[in-house]
Tab-separated table of C-alpha atoms and ligand atoms in Angstrom:
chain	number	residue	atom	x	y	z
C	144	MET	CA	0.223	1.787	-1.977
C	145	ASN	CA	-3.456	1.509	-2.788
C	146	MET	CA	-4.670	-1.985	-1.815
C	147	THR	CA	-6.479	-2.386	-5.122
C	148	GLU	CA	-3.097	-2.100	-6.887
C	149	PHE	CA	-1.559	-4.792	-4.754
C	150	GLU	CA	-0.744	-7.957	-6.623
C	151	LYS	CA	-0.308	-11.151	-4.638
C	152	ILE	CA	2.806	-13.106	-5.521
C	153	ILE	CA	2.661	-16.072	-3.161
C	154	LEU	CA	-0.929	-16.982	-2.316
C	155	THR	CA	-2.380	-15.863	-5.641
C	156	GLU	CA	-5.960	-16.649	-6.703
C	157	ILE	CA	-4.832	-18.928	-9.591
C	158	PRO	CA	-6.636	-22.290	-9.314
C	159	ASN	CA	-4.462	-25.428	-9.095
C	160	LEU	CA	-1.239	-23.469	-8.899
C	161	HIS	CA	0.210	-26.304	-6.802
C	162	LYS	CA	0.397	-28.368	-10.012
C	163	ILE	CA	3.674	-27.940	-11.863
C	164	ASP	CA	2.055	-27.541	-15.307
C	165	VAL	CA	-0.194	-24.746	-14.053
C	166	TYR	CA	2.752	-23.098	-12.293
C	167	GLU	CA	4.760	-23.214	-15.536
C	168	GLN	CA	1.842	-21.830	-17.574
C	169	HIS	CA	1.884	-18.785	-15.274
C	170	GLY	CA	5.591	-18.106	-15.725
C	171	GLY	CA	6.824	-20.594	-13.150
C	172	TYR	CA	10.528	-21.478	-13.198
C	173	SER	CA	11.299	-18.542	-15.524
C	174	ALA	CA	13.180	-16.839	-12.684
C	175	LEU	CA	15.308	-19.960	-12.255
C	176	ARG	CA	16.099	-19.961	-15.984
C	177	LYS	CA	17.025	-16.289	-15.716
C	178	VAL	CA	19.440	-16.674	-12.774
C	179	LEU	CA	21.207	-19.616	-14.392
C	180	GLY	CA	22.437	-17.044	-16.914
C	181	MET	CA	23.558	-14.613	-14.201
C	182	THR	CA	26.543	-14.750	-11.874
C	183	PRO	CA	25.778	-15.807	-8.288
C	184	ASP	CA	27.013	-12.402	-7.088
C	185	ALA	CA	24.558	-10.617	-9.372
C	186	VAL	CA	21.712	-12.678	-7.879
C	187	ILE	CA	22.792	-11.839	-4.329
C	188	ASP	CA	23.066	-8.178	-5.298
C	189	GLU	CA	19.502	-8.168	-6.670
C	190	VAL	CA	18.140	-9.656	-3.444
C	191	LYS	CA	20.227	-7.268	-1.329
C	192	LYS	CA	18.885	-4.253	-3.211
C	193	SER	CA	15.293	-5.503	-2.948
C	194	ASN	CA	15.594	-5.116	0.842
C	195	LEU	CA	13.871	-8.470	1.426
C	196	ARG	CA	13.966	-9.201	5.154
C	197	GLY	CA	13.553	-12.584	6.818
C	198	ARG	CA	10.031	-13.745	7.586
C	199	GLY	CA	11.089	-16.251	10.262
C	200	GLY	CA	10.905	-13.734	13.104
C	201	ALA	CA	14.088	-11.666	13.256
C	202	CYS	CA	13.675	-9.659	10.007
C	203	PHE	CA	17.329	-10.094	9.054
C	204	PRO	CA	18.148	-8.809	5.520
C	205	ALA	CA	18.148	-11.875	3.259
C	206	GLY	CA	20.681	-10.719	0.637
C	207	LEU	CA	23.151	-9.689	3.326
C	208	LYS	CA	22.822	-13.118	4.947
C	209	TRP	CA	23.505	-14.823	1.606
C	210	SER	CA	26.611	-12.676	1.116
C	211	PHE	CA	28.134	-14.088	4.329
C	212	MET	CA	28.632	-17.443	2.606
C	213	PRO	CA	32.237	-17.984	1.507
C	214	LYS	CA	32.673	-17.697	-2.257
C	215	VAL	CA	35.248	-20.449	-2.311
C	216	SER	CA	35.050	-23.390	0.037
C	217	SER	CA	36.784	-26.744	0.132
C	218	LYS	CA	33.714	-28.040	1.968
C	219	PRO	CA	30.210	-28.523	0.585
C	220	LYS	CA	27.737	-25.694	1.213
C	221	TYR	CA	24.180	-26.120	2.391
C	222	LEU	CA	20.878	-24.295	2.435
C	223	CYS	CA	18.359	-25.046	5.175
C	224	ALA	CA	14.794	-23.963	4.540
C	225	ASN	CA	13.044	-23.518	7.850
C	226	GLY	CA	9.445	-24.747	7.833
C	227	ASP	CA	9.338	-25.810	11.461
C	228	GLU	CA	6.606	-23.230	12.074
C	229	SER	CA	6.032	-24.095	15.724
C	230	GLU	CA	5.576	-20.590	17.159
C	231	PRO	CA	2.025	-20.457	18.569
C	232	GLY	CA	-0.117	-18.184	16.382
C	233	THR	CA	1.902	-18.929	13.230
C	234	PHE	CA	0.458	-20.976	10.377
C	235	LYS	CA	1.499	-19.291	7.128
C	236	ASP	CA	4.278	-21.484	5.716
C	237	ARG	CA	1.920	-24.422	5.457
C	238	GLN	CA	-0.285	-22.322	3.133
C	239	ILE	CA	2.674	-22.064	0.767
C	240	PHE	CA	3.210	-25.837	0.827
C	241	GLU	CA	-0.475	-26.331	0.050
C	242	TYR	CA	-1.260	-23.611	-2.493
C	243	ASN	CA	2.039	-22.648	-4.119
C	244	PRO	CA	4.809	-25.133	-3.304
C	245	HIS	CA	6.670	-24.451	-6.551
C	246	VAL	CA	7.238	-20.787	-5.738
C	247	PHE	CA	9.111	-21.991	-2.675
C	248	ILE	CA	11.003	-24.693	-4.610
C	249	GLU	CA	11.977	-22.198	-7.300
C	250	GLY	CA	13.107	-19.689	-4.660
C	251	ALA	CA	15.160	-22.379	-2.906
C	252	LEU	CA	16.855	-23.344	-6.182
C	253	ILE	CA	17.708	-19.705	-6.902
C	254	GLU	CA	19.103	-19.251	-3.405
C	255	ALA	CA	21.091	-22.505	-3.676
C	256	TYR	CA	22.586	-21.237	-6.946
C	257	ALA	CA	23.427	-17.841	-5.447
C	258	ILE	CA	25.205	-19.256	-2.381
C	259	GLY	CA	26.605	-22.337	-4.139
C	260	ALA	CA	24.708	-24.927	-2.093
C	261	GLN	CA	24.787	-28.482	-3.397
C	262	MET	CA	22.034	-29.560	-1.049
C	263	VAL	CA	18.839	-27.985	0.283
C	264	TYR	CA	17.307	-29.414	3.434
C	265	VAL	CA	13.701	-28.439	4.058
C	266	TYR	CA	12.940	-28.855	7.758
C	267	ILE	CA	9.220	-29.190	8.485
C	268	ARG	CA	7.478	-29.940	11.765
C	269	GLY	CA	6.384	-33.579	11.893
C	270	GLU	CA	2.799	-32.618	12.758
C	271	TYR	CA	2.513	-31.184	9.236
C	272	LYS	CA	2.291	-34.621	7.606
C	273	LYS	CA	-0.336	-33.454	5.135
C	274	TRP	CA	1.835	-30.504	4.030
C	275	ILE	CA	5.028	-32.583	3.936
C	276	ASP	CA	3.271	-34.985	1.560
C	277	LEU	CA	2.032	-32.108	-0.622
C	278	LEU	CA	5.499	-30.584	-0.838
C	279	GLN	CA	7.048	-33.953	-1.631
C	280	VAL	CA	4.739	-34.359	-4.646
C	281	ALA	CA	5.843	-30.942	-5.917
C	282	ILE	CA	9.532	-31.770	-5.354
C	283	ASP	CA	9.146	-35.083	-7.214
C	284	ASP	CA	7.496	-33.266	-10.137
C	285	ALA	CA	10.277	-30.673	-10.233
C	286	TYR	CA	12.894	-33.457	-10.283
C	287	GLN	CA	11.006	-35.085	-13.184
C	288	LYS	CA	11.126	-31.851	-15.173
C	289	GLY	CA	14.842	-31.342	-14.576
C	290	TYR	CA	14.528	-28.293	-12.310
C	291	ILE	CA	16.212	-30.149	-9.432
C	292	GLY	CA	19.132	-32.575	-9.586
C	293	GLN	CA	22.168	-32.997	-11.808
C	294	ASN	CA	23.041	-30.305	-14.340
C	295	ILE	CA	19.838	-28.289	-13.900
C	296	LEU	CA	18.409	-27.229	-17.294
C	297	GLY	CA	21.809	-27.962	-18.838
C	298	SER	CA	23.474	-25.166	-16.845
C	299	GLY	CA	26.085	-27.313	-15.142
C	300	PHE	CA	24.599	-26.404	-11.757
C	301	THR	CA	23.612	-29.331	-9.534
C	302	THR	CA	21.634	-29.248	-6.328
C	303	HIS	CA	19.229	-31.543	-4.523
C	304	ILE	CA	16.264	-30.960	-2.228
C	305	GLN	CA	15.427	-33.226	0.662
C	306	VAL	CA	12.615	-32.887	3.182
C	307	TYR	CA	13.452	-33.550	6.819
C	308	ARG	CA	10.642	-33.866	9.356
C	309	GLY	CA	10.859	-32.648	12.918
C	310	ALA	CA	9.547	-34.638	15.854
C	311	GLY	CA	7.526	-32.131	17.832
C	312	ALA	CA	10.146	-29.812	19.369
C	313	TYR	CA	9.688	-26.047	19.029
C	314	ILE	CA	13.372	-25.528	19.728
C	315	CYS	CA	14.251	-27.286	16.448
C	316	GLY	CA	12.982	-24.178	14.625
C	317	GLU	CA	15.951	-22.264	16.075
C	318	GLU	CA	18.501	-22.384	13.280
C	319	SER	CA	21.406	-24.031	15.073
C	320	SER	CA	19.315	-26.706	16.806
C	321	LEU	CA	17.646	-27.315	13.429
C	322	MET	CA	21.073	-28.135	12.016
C	323	ASN	CA	21.864	-30.441	14.953
C	324	SER	CA	18.539	-32.149	14.386
C	325	VAL	CA	19.221	-32.725	10.673
C	326	GLU	CA	22.633	-34.092	11.603
C	327	GLY	CA	20.844	-36.659	13.765
C	328	GLY	CA	21.772	-35.057	17.077
C	329	ARG	CA	19.709	-33.625	19.903
C	330	GLY	CA	17.992	-30.320	19.111
C	331	TYR	CA	20.305	-28.162	21.227
C	332	PRO	CA	21.042	-24.602	20.057
C	333	ARG	CA	24.727	-23.906	19.470
C	334	VAL	CA	26.710	-21.078	21.008
C	335	LYS	CA	27.461	-18.412	18.363
C	336	PRO	CA	29.973	-17.547	16.970
C	337	PRO	CA	30.769	-19.415	14.833
C	338	PHE	CA	27.775	-18.439	12.729
C	339	PRO	CA	26.263	-20.930	10.262
C	340	ALA	CA	27.901	-19.323	7.217
C	341	GLN	CA	31.287	-20.094	8.800
C	342	SER	CA	30.452	-23.426	10.393
C	343	GLY	CA	26.946	-24.792	9.991
C	344	MET	CA	25.720	-28.214	9.026
C	345	TRP	CA	28.478	-30.786	9.642
C	346	GLY	CA	30.855	-27.856	10.129
C	347	CYS	CA	30.248	-26.649	6.565
C	348	PRO	CA	29.051	-23.198	5.378
C	349	THR	CA	25.255	-23.077	5.703
C	350	THR	CA	22.506	-20.506	5.230
C	351	ILE	CA	19.128	-20.810	6.931
C	352	ASN	CA	16.040	-19.005	5.688
C	353	ASN	CA	12.357	-19.206	6.395
C	354	ILE	CA	10.015	-20.757	3.796
C	355	GLU	CA	8.171	-17.469	3.196
C	356	THR	CA	11.438	-15.521	2.835
C	357	ILE	CA	12.574	-17.919	0.121
C	358	SER	CA	9.175	-17.796	-1.607
C	359	ASN	CA	9.600	-14.047	-2.239
C	360	VAL	CA	12.712	-14.584	-4.346
C	361	PRO	CA	11.273	-15.630	-7.765
C	362	ALA	CA	9.234	-12.395	-7.996
C	363	ILE	CA	12.288	-10.295	-7.104
C	364	ILE	CA	14.232	-11.936	-9.932
C	365	ASN	CA	11.397	-11.727	-12.458
C	366	ARG	CA	10.227	-8.197	-11.686
C	367	GLY	CA	13.442	-6.639	-10.381
C	368	TRP	CA	14.495	-5.222	-7.017
C	369	GLU	CA	13.089	-1.757	-7.741
C	370	TRP	CA	9.569	-3.075	-8.238
C	371	TYR	CA	9.785	-5.211	-5.106
C	372	SER	CA	11.274	-2.535	-2.863
C	373	LYS	CA	8.314	-0.226	-3.548
C	374	ILE	CA	5.760	-2.651	-2.086
C	375	GLY	CA	4.640	-1.731	1.436
C	376	ALA	CA	6.906	-0.230	4.101
C	377	PRO	CA	10.134	1.113	2.497
C	378	LYS	CA	12.499	-0.316	5.127
C	379	HIS	CA	10.706	-3.658	5.295
C	380	PRO	CA	9.121	-4.083	1.894
C	381	GLY	CA	7.229	-6.788	0.090
C	382	PRO	CA	4.129	-8.828	0.501
C	383	LEU	CA	3.663	-10.429	3.908
C	384	LEU	CA	1.568	-13.412	4.952
C	385	TYR	CA	-0.394	-12.257	7.992
C	386	GLY	CA	-1.917	-15.100	9.999
C	387	ILE	CA	-4.770	-13.881	12.175
C	388	SER	CA	-6.334	-16.022	14.880
C	389	GLY	CA	-8.273	-15.563	18.099
C	390	HIS	CA	-11.578	-13.768	18.595
C	391	VAL	CA	-12.117	-12.556	15.026
C	392	ASN	CA	-14.987	-13.499	12.748
C	393	LYS	CA	-12.839	-14.679	9.839
C	394	PRO	CA	-9.445	-15.947	10.961
C	395	GLY	CA	-6.984	-16.920	8.244
C	396	VAL	CA	-3.831	-16.083	6.319
C	397	PHE	CA	-3.902	-12.874	4.259
C	398	GLU	CA	-1.263	-11.801	1.766
C	399	LEU	CA	-0.950	-8.025	1.895
C	400	PRO	CA	1.878	-5.492	1.728
C	401	THR	CA	3.949	-4.885	4.836
C	402	GLY	CA	2.830	-1.855	6.800
C	403	VAL	CA	-0.940	-2.371	6.705
C	404	LEU	CA	-2.882	-0.980	9.638
C	405	LEU	CA	-3.435	-3.574	12.359
C	406	THR	CA	-7.019	-2.355	12.717
C	407	ASP	CA	-7.534	-2.832	8.952
C	408	LEU	CA	-6.441	-6.431	9.266
C	409	ILE	CA	-8.801	-7.080	12.150
C	410	TYR	CA	-11.874	-5.135	11.024
C	411	ASN	CA	-11.696	-5.214	7.217
C	412	TYR	CA	-9.997	-8.475	6.383
C	413	CYS	CA	-11.068	-10.579	9.378
C	414	GLY	CA	-14.590	-9.191	9.691
C	415	GLY	CA	-14.064	-7.652	13.126
C	416	VAL	CA	-14.282	-9.136	16.584
C	417	LYS	CA	-16.772	-11.927	17.321
C	418	ASN	CA	-20.120	-10.732	18.704
C	419	GLY	CA	-19.060	-7.109	18.189
C	420	LYS	CA	-16.987	-7.088	21.360
C	421	ASN	CA	-14.114	-4.747	22.129
C	422	ILE	CA	-10.510	-5.823	21.937
C	423	LYS	CA	-8.651	-6.281	25.175
C	424	ALA	CA	-5.245	-7.280	23.811
C	425	VAL	CA	-3.393	-8.236	20.655
C	426	ILE	CA	-0.231	-10.274	20.208
C	427	PRO	CA	1.130	-8.934	16.899
C	428	GLY	CA	3.763	-11.423	15.744
C	429	GLY	CA	3.456	-14.850	17.350
C	430	SER	CA	3.434	-15.818	21.032
C	431	SER	CA	6.940	-14.521	21.740
C	432	THR	CA	6.165	-10.895	20.878
C	433	MET	CA	5.160	-8.191	23.357
C	434	TRP	CA	1.436	-7.590	23.774
C	435	LEU	CA	-0.512	-4.460	22.856
C	436	ARG	CA	-3.586	-3.252	24.714
C	437	GLY	CA	-6.810	-2.778	22.760
C	438	GLU	CA	-6.616	1.021	23.251
C	439	GLU	CA	-3.136	1.111	21.669
C	440	LEU	CA	-4.042	-0.331	18.263
C	441	GLU	CA	-5.218	2.794	16.431
C	442	GLY	CA	-2.698	3.829	13.775
C	443	VAL	CA	-0.327	0.902	14.424
C	444	ARG	CA	1.179	-0.453	11.209
C	445	MET	CA	2.395	-3.986	10.658
C	446	ASP	CA	6.049	-3.646	9.733
C	447	ALA	CA	9.311	-4.032	11.617
C	448	ASP	CA	9.944	-0.350	12.397
C	449	SER	CA	6.365	0.644	13.192
C	450	LEU	CA	5.945	-2.181	15.691
C	451	LYS	CA	9.345	-1.487	17.232
C	452	ALA	CA	8.218	2.094	17.791
C	453	VAL	CA	5.309	0.851	19.929
C	454	GLY	CA	7.510	-1.499	21.939
C	455	THR	CA	6.892	-4.795	20.213
C	456	SER	CA	7.916	-6.616	17.024
C	457	ILE	CA	6.562	-8.035	13.783
C	458	GLY	CA	7.926	-11.539	14.520
C	459	THR	CA	6.166	-13.975	12.194
C	460	ALA	CA	3.158	-11.645	11.664
C	461	GLY	CA	1.019	-14.193	13.503
C	462	VAL	CA	-1.590	-11.893	15.053
C	463	ILE	CA	-3.634	-13.186	18.010
C	464	VAL	CA	-6.685	-11.106	18.901
C	465	MET	CA	-8.256	-11.305	22.390
C	466	ASP	CA	-11.658	-9.812	23.191
C	467	GLU	CA	-12.711	-7.854	26.269
C	468	ASP	CA	-13.708	-10.999	28.213
C	469	THR	CA	-10.300	-12.644	27.921
C	470	ASP	CA	-8.585	-13.712	31.109
C	471	VAL	CA	-5.109	-12.427	30.215
C	472	ILE	CA	-3.462	-14.207	33.129
C	473	LYS	CA	-4.902	-17.504	31.937
C	474	VAL	CA	-3.618	-16.896	28.397
C	475	LEU	CA	-0.201	-15.862	29.720
C	476	THR	CA	-0.039	-18.992	31.891
C	477	ARG	CA	-0.724	-21.141	28.831
C	478	ILE	CA	2.049	-19.368	26.942
C	479	ALA	CA	4.416	-19.710	29.923
C	480	HIS	CA	3.620	-23.419	30.078
C	481	PHE	CA	4.547	-23.730	26.405
C	482	TYR	CA	7.965	-22.115	26.841
C	483	HIS	CA	8.661	-24.103	30.010
C	484	HIS	CA	7.776	-27.318	28.202
C	485	GLU	CA	9.839	-26.410	25.123
C	486	SER	CA	12.983	-25.147	26.899
C	487	CYS	CA	15.808	-27.479	25.902
C	488	GLY	CA	17.329	-27.133	29.375
C	489	GLN	CA	20.868	-26.148	28.372
C	490	CYS	CA	20.971	-22.797	30.158
C	491	THR	CA	19.976	-22.319	33.773
C	492	PRO	CA	18.070	-19.004	33.442
C	493	CYS	CA	15.773	-20.499	30.800
C	494	ARG	CA	15.502	-24.020	32.200
C	495	GLU	CA	14.727	-22.862	35.757
C	496	GLY	CA	13.198	-19.463	35.032
C	497	THR	CA	10.541	-20.706	32.630
C	498	GLY	CA	9.429	-23.188	35.311
C	499	TRP	CA	9.337	-20.514	38.021
C	500	MET	CA	7.308	-18.198	35.804
C	501	GLU	CA	4.763	-20.907	35.114
C	502	LYS	CA	4.532	-21.783	38.819
C	503	ILE	CA	4.010	-18.176	39.894
C	504	LEU	CA	1.368	-17.650	37.217
C	505	ARG	CA	-0.412	-20.806	38.363
C	506	ARG	CA	-0.447	-19.324	41.880
C	507	PHE	CA	-2.408	-16.373	40.477
C	508	LEU	CA	-4.819	-18.692	38.673
C	509	ALA	CA	-5.383	-20.587	41.925
C	510	GLY	CA	-6.074	-17.310	43.756
C	511	GLU	CA	-2.893	-17.714	45.803
C	512	GLY	CA	-0.728	-15.030	44.183
C	513	THR	CA	0.417	-12.088	46.278
C	514	LEU	CA	1.282	-8.514	45.377
C	515	GLN	CA	4.955	-9.370	45.885
C	516	ASP	CA	4.568	-12.220	43.413
C	517	ILE	CA	4.029	-9.684	40.627
C	518	ASP	CA	7.514	-8.258	41.128
C	519	LEU	CA	8.942	-11.703	41.708
C	520	LEU	CA	7.533	-12.789	38.349
C	521	LEU	CA	8.980	-9.719	36.672
C	522	ASP	CA	12.321	-10.297	38.369
C	523	VAL	CA	12.484	-13.856	37.028
C	524	ALA	CA	11.591	-12.689	33.494
C	525	ASN	CA	14.206	-9.908	33.657
C	526	ASN	CA	16.852	-12.412	34.713
C	527	ILE	CA	16.126	-14.671	31.745
C	528	GLU	CA	16.153	-11.950	29.085
C	529	GLY	CA	19.544	-11.624	27.402
C	530	ASN	CA	21.164	-14.327	29.544
C	531	THR	CA	20.686	-17.413	27.429
C	532	ILE	CA	22.264	-19.241	24.507
C	533	CYS	CA	19.307	-18.839	22.180
C	534	ALA	CA	16.342	-16.524	21.840
C	535	LEU	CA	13.840	-18.958	23.385
C	536	GLY	CA	14.720	-17.410	26.734
C	537	ASP	CA	13.800	-13.920	25.483
C	538	ALA	CA	10.692	-15.348	23.816
C	539	ALA	CA	9.570	-16.678	27.197
C	540	ALA	CA	10.383	-13.469	29.072
C	541	TRP	CA	8.861	-10.871	26.716
C	542	PRO	CA	5.182	-11.871	26.998
C	543	VAL	CA	5.486	-11.970	30.803
C	544	GLN	CA	7.206	-8.584	30.979
C	545	SER	CA	4.692	-6.987	28.646
C	546	VAL	CA	1.585	-8.402	30.325
C	547	ILE	CA	2.781	-7.214	33.723
C	548	LYS	CA	3.463	-3.781	32.227
C	549	LYS	CA	0.160	-3.560	30.364
C	550	PHE	CA	-2.184	-5.429	32.705
C	551	ARG	CA	-0.687	-5.051	36.167
C	552	GLY	CA	-4.140	-4.251	37.501
C	553	GLU	CA	-5.361	-7.737	36.596
C	554	PHE	CA	-2.639	-9.274	38.751
C	555	GLU	CA	-3.401	-6.863	41.590
C	556	LYS	CA	-7.104	-7.674	41.453
C	557	ARG	CA	-6.384	-11.366	41.845
C	558	ALA	CA	-3.671	-10.877	44.448
C	559	LYS	CA	-5.981	-8.934	46.724
C	560	LYS	CA	-8.214	-11.981	47.060
C	561	SER	CA	-5.545	-13.821	49.025
C	562	PRO	CA	-4.412	-11.575	51.879
C	563	SER	CA	-3.409	-14.622	53.940
C	564	VAL	CA	-0.428	-15.340	51.701
C	565	THR	CA	2.087	-12.696	52.717
C	566	ARG	CA	5.463	-14.365	53.048
C	567	TYR	CA	7.868	-13.180	50.360
C	568	VAL	CA	10.785	-15.397	49.481
C	569	LYS	CA	13.411	-13.641	47.410
C	570	PRO	CA	14.353	-15.546	44.267
C	571	PRO	CA	17.830	-17.024	44.040
C	572	HIS	CA	19.688	-14.511	41.897
C	573	LEU	CA	22.145	-15.052	39.144
C	574	VAL	CA	25.574	-14.485	40.614
C	575	GLU	CA	27.826	-12.076	38.775
C	576	VAL	CA	31.241	-13.615	38.342
C	577	THR	CA	34.152	-11.197	38.150
C	578	ALA	CA	37.255	-12.473	36.449
C	579	VAL	CA	40.402	-12.349	38.629
H	1	FMN	C1	13.009	-20.985	19.685
H	1	FMN	C2	13.039	-20.524	18.270
H	1	FMN	C3	12.192	-21.091	17.337
H	1	FMN	C4	12.230	-20.673	16.011
H	1	FMN	N1	11.362	-21.242	15.124
H	1	FMN	C5	11.413	-20.859	13.823
H	1	FMN	C6	10.546	-21.459	12.857
H	1	FMN	O1	9.725	-22.321	13.177
H	1	FMN	N2	10.644	-21.030	11.567
H	1	FMN	C7	11.558	-20.073	11.181
H	1	FMN	O2	11.646	-19.751	10.004
H	1	FMN	N3	12.364	-19.483	12.072
H	1	FMN	C8	12.316	-19.866	13.367
H	1	FMN	N4	13.178	-19.285	14.247
H	1	FMN	C9	14.172	-18.310	13.741
H	1	FMN	C10	15.386	-19.040	13.149
H	1	FMN	O3	16.338	-19.267	14.165
H	1	FMN	C11	16.044	-18.241	12.024
H	1	FMN	O4	16.318	-16.953	12.489
H	1	FMN	C12	15.183	-18.135	10.767
H	1	FMN	O5	14.804	-19.406	10.292
H	1	FMN	C13	15.986	-17.408	9.690
H	1	FMN	O6	15.193	-17.228	8.546
H	1	FMN	P1	14.877	-15.776	7.951
H	1	FMN	O7	16.143	-14.986	8.037
H	1	FMN	O8	14.466	-16.062	6.572
H	1	FMN	O9	13.796	-15.201	8.803
H	1	FMN	C14	13.142	-19.675	15.603
H	1	FMN	C15	13.985	-19.083	16.546
H	1	FMN	C16	13.933	-19.492	17.876
H	1	FMN	C17	14.843	-18.860	18.861
H	2	SF4	S1	17.551	-20.388	25.991
H	2	SF4	FE1	16.374	-22.171	26.643
H	2	SF4	S2	15.932	-23.241	24.765
H	2	SF4	FE2	17.604	-21.818	24.280
H	2	SF4	S3	19.484	-22.974	24.623
H	2	SF4	FE3	19.004	-22.019	26.556
H	2	SF4	S4	17.795	-23.551	27.698
H	2	SF4	FE4	17.807	-24.142	25.546
């Protein structure tokens, strides 16, 4: 698609779109009116065919997820909208709360109708007080106009929206710990199965979607799945909110089709690298995704399949650019500290391994790392990956694995400065238990 043809649907240029009257003047809530005359199955089918994939990190097909909800249930059903947005490098959902909260509210109402949810919980990180307040104003206005609440627009459909604020824990963005948190419990991820559609909030069928995912829905309903599925990369279509930070001249959030060139984002939309420097590394999708070296960026497109092909992932499309002077070990240590601090401590590989990784990296920063420490660090990361209850363990391991793979020389350079430290202590290994 030619970029000049691209029409923004979420962060449009319309002034004051956050106000309900302005939103209505531009067709707002017409998609809700439309679905109230459709069957829930027809709505799910439209979203399925659009090929909308989750924007919260895992790219799971949204319509398919909605179809997992039981059609008939003796228990209430819930929708959780995930606005925890605590992944370092990610700051796009808050733009929706600020500039177009009604597109999200309308999308949430449509989704609630499609899956039969009587209640929508919007979970937002507590640090986003400003954005929580902005969203609350929009929700109050939508209640006033009869879009939320009892017998919406006389359709007989009732649902409510309530905002729930987090208290500073990254792990509460993980869907099952989010549900525990809303229930008033500790933010511990749950072992799956059962999956949320079978047993979610208070043991009832629940669907969890990211704020941006939900905000795509009104346009799909208004314009049809065929229109939507032709935007951007065919297998991962639609507009995407790219959040670019780091050493670029104009950091920010840009709404563009999926599949744009990474170099286009950096050089055309963000005005290039500060002081004309070269790029040393890029994190393409938030701190948990695998790094790319500066030399690898040419031709790389920002969609799920293209990034998978180069050994990383789209994640939340939170791109972090690092210039040629960046101390990658220092950055990695900061990231490792984050995951160590945020580990909930339920599983041993994550609880202990994240701490070991941070300690070993700090040895390198202090000039005390050895050559053997590089493999020790990799060994710890490899023993976390795939061995934990939730994906925080993988999120902690992937940056470490990729930086060792891509920048091993940086570790070796530092290690050589400390020839006196030679003793290698093998890490305690995970013991394989064989059933008898
Ligand atoms: C540690 C951790 C933190 C997460 N944080 C968020 C978050 O802040 N926002 C989000 O939408 N998804 C987050 N996720 C992913 C959610 O578990 C879930 O997959 C997502 O909300 C589903 O929405 P989607 O299908 O629309 O992408 C996180 C996952 C993990 C493992
Ligand atoms: S992987 Fe880490 S954060 Fe996730 S449940 Fe296990 S200890 Fe907790």
